[in-house]
mmCIF file of C-alpha atoms in Angstrom:
data_model
loop_
_atom_site.group_PDB
_atom_site.id
_atom_site.type_symbol
_atom_site.label_atom_id
_atom_site.label_comp_id
_atom_site.label_asym_id
_atom_site.label_seq_id
_atom_site.Cartn_x
_atom_site.Cartn_y
_atom_site.Cartn_z
ATOM 1 C CA ILE A 1 6.444 12.196 -7.449
ATOM 2 C CA PRO A 2 5.307 13.427 -10.840
ATOM 3 C CA LYS A 3 2.092 15.357 -10.836
ATOM 4 C CA VAL A 4 1.178 14.109 -14.281
ATOM 5 C CA PRO A 5 2.355 10.498 -14.810
ATOM 6 C CA GLY A 6 1.230 10.227 -18.412
ATOM 7 C CA ALA A 7 0.318 7.011 -20.191
ATOM 8 C CA PRO A 8 1.814 3.743 -18.934
ATOM 9 C CA GLY A 9 4.803 2.532 -20.888
ATOM 10 C CA GLU A 10 7.459 -0.210 -20.482
ATOM 11 C CA LYS A 11 7.771 -1.629 -16.991
ATOM 12 C CA LYS A 12 10.597 -0.278 -14.856
ATOM 13 C CA LEU A 13 12.146 -2.283 -11.983
ATOM 14 C CA LEU A 14 12.241 -0.615 -8.633
ATOM 15 C CA GLU A 15 15.658 0.662 -7.604
ATOM 16 C CA GLY A 16 14.712 0.134 -4.014
ATOM 17 C CA ASP A 17 11.932 -1.479 -2.101
ATOM 18 C CA VAL A 18 9.526 1.503 -1.967
ATOM 19 C CA VAL A 19 6.578 1.421 -4.449
ATOM 20 C CA GLY A 20 4.808 4.475 -3.030
ATOM 21 C CA MET A 21 3.094 5.891 -0.030
ATOM 22 C CA MET A 22 -0.410 5.324 1.344
ATOM 23 C CA PHE A 23 -2.576 8.187 2.317
ATOM 24 C CA ASN A 24 -2.169 7.275 5.934
ATOM 25 C CA GLY A 25 1.565 8.015 5.675
ATOM 26 C CA VAL A 26 2.665 4.382 5.634
ATOM 27 C CA ILE A 27 4.980 3.332 2.765
ATOM 28 C CA LEU A 28 4.184 0.394 0.481
ATOM 29 C CA ASP A 29 7.132 -1.883 -0.158
ATOM 30 C CA SER A 30 7.728 -4.652 -2.594
ATOM 31 C CA HIS A 31 10.395 -7.220 -1.710
ATOM 32 C CA LYS A 32 10.796 -10.740 -0.560
ATOM 33 C CA GLN A 33 8.138 -11.713 2.063
ATOM 34 C CA THR A 34 9.219 -12.368 5.647
ATOM 35 C CA TRP A 35 5.742 -13.444 6.622
ATOM 36 C CA ALA A 36 5.765 -11.761 10.032
ATOM 37 C CA TYR A 37 2.932 -9.202 10.291
ATOM 38 C CA ASP A 38 0.987 -7.417 13.002
ATOM 39 C CA MET A 39 -2.783 -7.293 13.380
ATOM 40 C CA CYS A 40 -2.974 -4.614 10.725
ATOM 41 C CA ASN A 41 -0.778 -6.585 8.236
ATOM 42 C CA GLY A 42 2.212 -4.362 8.499
ATOM 43 C CA HIS A 43 5.653 -4.496 10.057
ATOM 44 C CA SER A 44 8.958 -2.566 10.402
ATOM 45 C CA ASP A 45 12.047 -2.979 8.376
ATOM 46 C CA GLU A 46 15.743 -2.732 9.327
ATOM 47 C CA ASN A 47 15.509 0.989 8.998
ATOM 48 C CA HIS A 48 12.708 0.937 11.526
ATOM 49 C CA GLN A 49 10.181 2.114 9.065
ATOM 50 C CA TYR A 50 6.658 0.670 9.446
ATOM 51 C CA HIS A 51 5.397 -0.415 6.044
ATOM 52 C CA TYR A 52 2.964 -2.736 4.197
ATOM 53 C CA HIS A 53 3.553 -5.534 1.557
ATOM 54 C CA ILE A 54 0.200 -7.394 1.620
ATOM 55 C CA PRO A 55 -3.380 -6.060 1.807
ATOM 56 C CA GLN A 56 -3.810 -4.233 5.057
ATOM 57 C CA SER A 57 -6.786 -4.941 7.261
ATOM 58 C CA CYS A 58 -6.969 -1.859 9.450
ATOM 59 C CA TYR A 59 -6.346 0.734 6.740
ATOM 60 C CA LEU A 60 -8.558 -0.866 4.040
ATOM 61 C CA GLU A 61 -11.413 -1.597 6.384
ATOM 62 C CA SER A 62 -11.255 2.087 7.617
ATOM 63 C CA LEU A 63 -11.906 3.178 4.043
ATOM 64 C CA GLY A 64 -14.765 0.826 3.568
ATOM 65 C CA VAL A 65 -12.986 -1.709 1.405
ATOM 66 C CA ALA A 66 -14.337 -5.198 1.684
ATOM 67 C CA PHE A 67 -11.893 -7.496 3.543
ATOM 68 C CA ALA A 68 -11.402 -11.003 4.743
ATOM 69 C CA ASP A 69 -12.942 -12.016 8.084
ATOM 70 C CA SER A 70 -9.581 -12.023 9.804
ATOM 71 C CA PRO A 71 -6.302 -10.137 9.483
ATOM 72 C CA ASN A 72 -4.694 -13.502 9.709
ATOM 73 C CA TRP A 73 -6.111 -14.419 6.206
ATOM 74 C CA TRP A 74 -2.509 -15.264 5.039
ATOM 75 C CA ILE A 75 -2.076 -18.014 7.722
ATOM 76 C CA ASN A 76 -3.534 -21.414 7.102
ATOM 77 C CA ASP A 77 -6.464 -22.851 9.140
ATOM 78 C CA ALA A 78 -4.119 -24.753 11.455
ATOM 79 C CA GLY A 79 -2.314 -21.548 12.275
ATOM 80 C CA ASP A 80 1.144 -22.928 11.725
ATOM 81 C CA GLN A 81 2.045 -22.076 8.135
ATOM 82 C CA VAL A 82 1.551 -19.535 5.418
ATOM 83 C CA ARG A 83 -1.596 -20.308 3.567
ATOM 84 C CA LYS A 84 -1.052 -21.698 0.003
ATOM 85 C CA PHE A 85 -1.141 -18.911 -2.437
ATOM 86 C CA ASP A 86 -3.908 -20.351 -4.611
ATOM 87 C CA GLU A 87 -6.134 -20.401 -1.482
ATOM 88 C CA MET A 88 -5.762 -16.751 -0.433
ATOM 89 C CA ALA A 89 -8.274 -15.273 -2.732
ATOM 90 C CA ALA A 90 -10.979 -17.452 -1.315
ATOM 91 C CA GLN A 91 -10.643 -15.647 2.102
ATOM 92 C CA PHE A 92 -11.971 -12.478 0.596
ATOM 93 C CA PRO A 93 -15.410 -11.574 -0.867
ATOM 94 C CA ALA A 94 -15.408 -12.024 -4.706
ATOM 95 C CA THR A 95 -17.087 -8.629 -5.161
ATOM 96 C CA GLY A 96 -17.159 -5.455 -3.187
ATOM 97 C CA PRO A 97 -17.558 -1.698 -3.462
ATOM 98 C CA ALA A 98 -15.152 -0.045 -5.867
ATOM 99 C CA SER A 99 -11.868 0.798 -4.048
ATOM 100 C CA PRO A 100 -10.992 4.433 -3.522
ATOM 101 C CA VAL A 101 -7.523 5.615 -4.316
ATOM 102 C CA ILE A 102 -5.535 4.613 -1.171
ATOM 103 C CA GLY A 103 -2.098 5.842 -2.088
ATOM 104 C CA MET A 104 0.298 7.135 -4.775
ATOM 105 C CA ALA A 105 3.074 5.252 -6.511
ATOM 106 C CA LEU A 106 6.395 6.853 -7.112
ATOM 107 C CA ASP A 107 5.571 7.263 -10.844
ATOM 108 C CA GLY A 108 2.396 9.362 -9.979
ATOM 109 C CA HIS A 109 -0.064 6.691 -10.781
ATOM 110 C CA PRO A 110 -2.794 6.076 -8.184
ATOM 111 C CA ILE A 111 -2.770 2.924 -6.002
ATOM 112 C CA TYR A 112 -6.172 1.282 -5.414
ATOM 113 C CA GLY A 113 -7.315 -1.346 -2.893
ATOM 114 C CA LEU A 114 -8.567 -4.791 -3.692
ATOM 115 C CA TYR A 115 -11.582 -4.027 -5.946
ATOM 116 C CA ASP A 116 -11.758 -2.346 -9.337
ATOM 117 C CA ASP A 117 -14.371 0.083 -10.478
ATOM 118 C CA LYS A 118 -16.604 -2.799 -11.474
ATOM 119 C CA GLY A 119 -16.410 -4.188 -7.913
ATOM 120 C CA ASP A 120 -14.369 -7.334 -8.794
ATOM 121 C CA LEU A 121 -11.718 -8.629 -6.563
ATOM 122 C CA GLN A 122 -8.315 -8.239 -8.067
ATOM 123 C CA ARG A 123 -6.102 -11.213 -8.872
ATOM 124 C CA SER A 124 -2.474 -11.013 -9.977
ATOM 125 C CA LYS A 125 -1.469 -11.859 -13.549
ATOM 126 C CA ALA A 126 0.329 -14.950 -12.248
ATOM 127 C CA PHE A 127 -2.891 -16.311 -10.775
ATOM 128 C CA GLY A 128 -5.115 -15.701 -13.889
ATOM 129 C CA GLY A 129 -6.256 -12.055 -12.918
ATOM 130 C CA SER A 130 -6.700 -9.083 -15.264
ATOM 131 C CA LEU A 131 -3.786 -7.135 -13.809
ATOM 132 C CA ASP A 132 -0.489 -6.679 -15.679
ATOM 133 C CA GLU A 133 2.951 -7.661 -14.556
ATOM 134 C CA CYS A 134 3.204 -4.533 -12.383
ATOM 135 C CA ASN A 135 -0.195 -5.152 -10.783
ATOM 136 C CA GLY A 136 -1.833 -2.363 -12.767
ATOM 137 C CA LYS A 137 -4.507 -1.954 -15.480
ATOM 138 C CA MET A 138 -6.858 0.531 -17.138
ATOM 139 C CA ASP A 139 -10.201 1.158 -15.543
ATOM 140 C CA SER A 140 -13.430 1.627 -17.398
ATOM 141 C CA GLN A 141 -12.633 5.359 -17.888
ATOM 142 C CA ASN A 142 -9.300 4.346 -19.539
ATOM 143 C CA ASN A 143 -7.224 5.548 -16.553
ATOM 144 C CA TYR A 144 -4.240 3.463 -15.472
ATOM 145 C CA GLY A 145 -3.674 2.581 -11.859
ATOM 146 C CA TYR A 146 -2.082 -0.025 -9.553
ATOM 147 C CA TYR A 147 -3.974 -2.344 -7.320
ATOM 148 C CA LEU A 148 -3.295 -4.473 -4.371
ATOM 149 C CA SER A 149 -3.993 -8.106 -5.100
ATOM 150 C CA VAL A 150 -4.963 -11.107 -2.924
ATOM 151 C CA ASP A 151 -2.166 -13.295 -4.456
ATOM 152 C CA PRO A 152 1.564 -12.616 -5.125
ATOM 153 C CA PRO A 153 3.136 -10.143 -5.717
ATOM 154 C CA PHE A 154 0.275 -8.467 -3.644
ATOM 155 C CA SER A 155 1.716 -4.911 -4.421
ATOM 156 C CA PRO A 156 3.384 -3.643 -7.606
ATOM 157 C CA ALA A 157 6.833 -5.170 -8.212
ATOM 158 C CA CYS A 158 7.533 -2.690 -11.036
ATOM 159 C CA LEU A 159 6.216 0.644 -12.317
ATOM 160 C CA LYS A 160 5.175 1.805 -15.774
ATOM 161 C CA GLY A 161 5.286 5.651 -15.503
ATOM 162 C CA SER A 162 7.689 7.567 -17.734
ATOM 163 C CA THR A 163 9.377 9.270 -14.688
ATOM 164 C CA ILE A 164 9.983 7.573 -11.212
ATOM 165 C CA GLY A 165 10.079 9.896 -8.243
ATOM 166 C CA THR A 166 12.340 9.403 -5.190
ATOM 167 C CA PHE A 167 11.835 8.436 -1.596
ATOM 168 C CA GLU A 168 14.131 9.626 1.197
ATOM 169 C CA TYR A 169 14.278 8.902 4.874
ATOM 170 C CA SER A 170 16.403 9.861 7.859
ATOM 171 C CA THR A 171 16.657 8.463 11.386
ATOM 172 C CA TYR A 172 17.016 10.179 14.730
ATOM 173 C CA ASN A 173 17.063 9.215 18.349
ATOM 174 C CA LYS A 174 14.017 11.057 19.593
ATOM 175 C CA ALA A 175 11.240 8.795 20.937
ATOM 176 C CA CYS A 176 7.739 9.076 19.634
ATOM 177 C CA PRO A 177 5.429 10.807 22.197
ATOM 178 C CA LYS A 178 2.516 8.826 23.620
ATOM 179 C CA GLU A 179 0.023 11.447 22.321
ATOM 180 C CA GLY A 180 1.190 10.890 18.759
ATOM 181 C CA ILE A 181 2.967 12.993 16.235
ATOM 182 C CA LYS A 182 1.592 15.925 14.405
ATOM 183 C CA ASN A 183 2.405 16.051 10.621
ATOM 184 C CA THR A 184 1.663 18.325 7.697
ATOM 185 C CA ILE A 185 1.135 16.722 4.326
ATOM 186 C CA GLN A 186 1.222 18.866 1.197
ATOM 187 C CA PHE A 187 -1.005 17.773 -1.626
ATOM 188 C CA PRO A 188 -0.569 19.649 -4.960
ATOM 189 C CA SER A 189 -4.318 20.439 -5.322
ATOM 190 C CA ASP A 190 -5.811 20.236 -1.844
ATOM 191 C CA GLY A 191 -3.479 22.415 0.207
ATOM 192 C CA GLU A 192 -2.000 21.689 3.545
ATOM 193 C CA VAL A 193 -3.709 19.619 6.219
ATOM 194 C CA GLU A 194 -2.434 18.990 9.826
ATOM 195 C CA VAL A 195 -3.292 15.669 11.274
ATOM 196 C CA GLU A 196 -2.504 13.812 14.495
ATOM 197 C CA ALA A 197 -2.226 10.090 15.158
ATOM 198 C CA ASP A 198 -1.451 7.771 18.069
ATOM 199 C CA ASP A 199 -0.881 4.684 15.924
ATOM 200 C CA PRO A 200 0.017 4.436 12.183
ATOM 201 C CA SER A 201 -2.560 1.752 11.503
ATOM 202 C CA SER A 202 -5.605 2.474 13.596
ATOM 203 C CA ALA A 203 -5.894 6.221 13.188
ATOM 204 C CA PRO A 204 -9.216 7.757 11.902
ATOM 205 C CA ILE A 205 -9.373 8.071 8.197
ATOM 206 C CA SER A 206 -10.816 11.019 6.191
ATOM 207 C CA ILE A 207 -11.852 10.769 2.599
ATOM 208 C CA HIS A 208 -8.447 11.743 1.287
ATOM 209 C CA LEU A 209 -5.963 11.028 3.975
ATOM 210 C CA SER A 210 -5.498 9.973 7.585
ATOM 211 C CA ALA A 211 -2.986 10.623 10.259
ATOM 212 C CA VAL A 212 0.714 9.944 9.713
ATOM 213 C CA ALA A 213 2.806 8.336 12.232
ATOM 214 C CA SER A 214 6.328 6.930 12.170
ATOM 215 C CA LEU A 215 8.048 4.690 14.671
ATOM 216 C CA VAL A 216 11.609 6.125 14.636
ATOM 217 C CA ALA A 217 11.984 7.332 11.109
ATOM 218 C CA TYR A 218 10.690 10.368 9.253
ATOM 219 C CA ALA A 219 9.809 9.796 5.574
ATOM 220 C CA SER A 220 9.003 12.378 3.014
ATOM 221 C CA ALA A 221 7.761 12.263 -0.603
ATOM 222 C CA PHE A 222 8.383 15.151 -2.873
ATOM 223 C CA PHE A 223 6.120 16.258 -5.778
ATOM 224 C CA PHE A 224 7.856 17.936 -8.742
#
């Protein structure tokens, strides 16, 4: 992942599904929805990697981001169908505290939660919001970043950085221990921090990162 992403340029379509990585170690994907999510609004893919697509209840709430009353915000009131897209925003507070940076995109630009630095709920371009086609925009300090939105595509479907980083994974047969997995994450400016987690979604969150856990896959992002 580039340390200095530079000014946003022309959109670049994703070569794979991975948009970036959250600071709790869970990857953010952007592909066709399957609409089958757990209580933290995540699920595993065919590579057994736990990941997010839509706004994540457990992670965002642990960071103090205002959220819907229920993690089932994407299900209609009858509980038998996906809620109509134009009704999803009404499940969230219209304003809330400014979202912290919750992850990093593969082009080096930050990923924010549901509220911009003015405290406004973020709507996608297709639903009349201020975000661009990649779910990004400039903040009041003229810094570019991506946002989660409460309507499709929910997470960035393209990136605007000049250089796109890479994501790699490998699988192995070792089962995850009940006590969790200890991981070391290297941040370019913050040094190394060791953390432990029992669950990838409910782990305690610090200001900058939380514990990292993987079901049966090990994922790594590289800074260059």
